[in-house]
């Protein structure tokens, strides 16, 4: 799988602040989110656990992880 990295806004559920983040595929079942001041924090999410919420007004599509 060719690794494509996308810049996203990520809410970690710990603090109510948006993080600049990057999302990229790990394999055909999961993605890696890198976030934090220097992208030092990481979380892995399975595609099966994700829900596409869709676009909200002028905001890009939202994925609930």
Coordinates of N, CA and C in Angstrom, one line a residue:
X1 N 0.8 -1.2 0.0 CA 0.0 0.0 0.0 C 0.9 1.2 0.0
X2 N 0.7 2.1 -1.0 CA 1.4 3.4 -1.0 C 1.0 4.3 0.1
X3 N 2.0 4.7 0.9 CA 1.7 5.6 2.1 C 1.4 7.0 1.6
X4 N 0.1 7.4 1.8 CA -0.2 8.8 1.6 C -0.5 9.5 2.9
X5 N 0.1 10.6 3.1 CA -0.1 11.3 4.4 C -0.9 12.5 4.1
X6 N -2.0 12.7 4.9 CA -2.9 13.9 4.8 C -2.8 14.7 6.1
X7 N -2.8 16.0 5.9 CA -2.9 16.9 7.1 C -4.4 17.0 7.5
X8 N -4.6 16.8 8.8 CA -6.0 16.9 9.3 C -6.0 17.6 10.6
X9 N -7.2 17.9 11.1 CA -7.4 18.4 12.5 C -7.9 17.3 13.3
X10 N -7.3 17.0 14.5 CA -7.6 15.9 15.3 C -7.9 16.3 16.7
X11 N -9.0 15.8 17.3 CA -9.4 16.0 18.7 C -9.1 14.7 19.4
X12 N -8.3 14.7 20.4 CA -7.8 13.5 21.1 C -8.8 13.0 22.1
X13 N -9.8 13.8 22.5 CA -10.7 13.3 23.5 C -10.2 13.5 24.9
X14 N -9.0 14.0 25.1 CA -8.4 14.3 26.4 C -8.6 15.8 26.7
X15 N -8.1 16.6 25.8 CA -8.3 18.1 26.0 C -9.2 18.6 24.9
X16 N -9.9 19.7 25.1 CA -10.8 20.2 24.1 C -10.1 21.2 23.2
X17 N -9.1 20.8 22.6 CA -8.4 21.6 21.6 C -8.1 20.8 20.4
X18 N -8.1 21.5 19.3 CA -7.8 20.8 18.0 C -6.3 20.7 17.8
X19 N -5.8 19.6 17.4 CA -4.4 19.4 17.1 C -4.2 19.3 15.6
X20 N -3.1 20.0 15.2 CA -2.7 19.7 13.8 C -2.1 18.3 13.8
X21 N -2.5 17.5 12.8 CA -2.2 16.1 12.8 C -2.0 15.6 11.4
X22 N -1.5 14.4 11.3 CA -1.3 13.7 10.0 C -2.0 12.4 10.1
X23 N -2.7 11.9 9.1 CA -3.2 10.6 9.0 C -2.6 9.9 7.8
X24 N -2.3 8.6 8.0 CA -1.8 7.8 7.0 C -2.1 6.3 7.2
X25 N -2.3 5.6 6.1 CA -2.6 4.2 6.2 C -1.5 3.4 6.8
X26 N -1.8 2.4 7.6 CA -0.7 1.5 8.1 C -0.8 0.2 7.2
X27 N -2.0 -0.2 7.0 CA -2.2 -1.4 6.1 C -3.7 -1.3 5.6
X28 N -4.2 -2.4 5.1 CA -5.6 -2.3 4.6 C -6.7 -2.4 5.7
X29 N -6.3 -2.4 7.0 CA -7.2 -2.4 8.0 C -7.1 -1.3 9.0
X30 N -6.1 -0.5 9.0 CA -5.9 0.6 10.0 C -5.1 1.8 9.5
X31 N -5.3 2.9 10.3 CA -4.5 4.1 10.0 C -3.8 4.5 11.2
X32 N -2.8 5.4 11.0 CA -2.0 6.0 12.1 C -2.3 7.5 12.1
X33 N -2.6 8.0 13.3 CA -2.7 9.4 13.5 C -1.5 9.9 14.3
X34 N -0.8 10.9 13.7 CA 0.3 11.5 14.4 C -0.1 12.9 14.8
X35 N 0.1 13.3 16.0 CA -0.4 14.6 16.5 C 0.5 15.1 17.6
X36 N 0.3 16.3 18.1 CA 1.0 16.9 19.1 C 1.9 18.0 18.6
X37 N 2.6 18.7 19.5 CA 3.4 19.9 19.1 C 4.4 19.6 17.9
X38 N 5.0 18.4 18.0 CA 6.0 18.0 16.9 C 5.6 16.7 16.3
X39 N 4.3 16.4 16.3 CA 3.7 15.1 15.8 C 4.3 13.9 16.5
X40 N 4.7 14.1 17.8 CA 5.3 13.0 18.6 C 4.3 12.0 19.2
X41 N 3.1 12.4 19.3 CA 2.1 11.4 19.8 C 1.5 10.6 18.6
X42 N 1.1 9.4 18.9 CA 0.6 8.5 17.8 C -0.6 7.7 18.4
X43 N -1.6 7.5 17.5 CA -2.7 6.6 17.8 C -3.0 5.8 16.5
X44 N -3.4 4.5 16.8 CA -3.7 3.6 15.7 C -5.2 3.4 15.7
X45 N -5.9 3.4 14.6 CA -7.4 3.2 14.6 C -7.7 2.2 13.4
X46 N -8.6 1.3 13.7 CA -9.0 0.3 12.7 C -10.1 0.9 11.9
X47 N -10.1 0.7 10.6 CA -11.2 1.2 9.7 C -12.6 0.7 10.2
X48 N -12.7 -0.5 10.7 CA -13.9 -1.0 11.1 C -14.5 -0.2 12.3
X49 N -13.7 0.5 13.0 CA -14.2 1.3 14.2 C -14.5 2.7 13.8
X50 N -14.3 3.1 12.5 CA -14.5 4.5 12.1 C -15.9 4.7 11.5
X51 N -16.5 5.9 11.7 CA -17.7 6.3 11.2 C -17.6 7.6 10.4
X52 N -18.0 7.6 9.1 CA -17.9 8.8 8.4 C -19.2 9.7 8.7
X53 N -18.9 10.8 9.3 CA -20.0 11.7 9.7 C -20.4 12.6 8.5
X54 N -19.5 12.9 7.6 CA -19.8 13.7 6.5 C -19.4 15.2 6.6
X55 N -19.5 15.9 5.6 CA -19.2 17.4 5.6 C -20.2 18.1 6.5
X56 N -19.7 19.1 7.2 CA -20.5 20.0 8.0 C -20.4 21.4 7.5
X57 N -21.3 21.9 6.7 CA -21.2 23.2 6.2 C -20.0 23.3 5.3
X58 N -19.2 24.3 5.5 CA -18.0 24.5 4.7 C -16.8 23.7 5.2
X59 N -17.0 22.9 6.3 CA -16.0 22.1 6.9 C -15.9 20.8 6.1
X60 N -14.6 20.3 5.9 CA -14.4 19.1 5.2 C -15.1 17.9 5.9
X61 N -15.2 16.7 5.3 CA -15.8 15.6 5.9 C -15.1 15.2 7.3
X62 N -16.0 14.7 8.2 CA -15.5 14.4 9.5 C -15.6 12.8 9.7
X63 N -14.5 12.3 10.3 CA -14.5 10.9 10.6 C -14.4 10.7 12.1
X64 N -15.4 10.0 12.6 CA -15.4 9.7 14.1 C -14.5 8.4 14.3
X65 N -13.5 8.6 15.1 CA -12.6 7.5 15.4 C -12.9 6.8 16.7

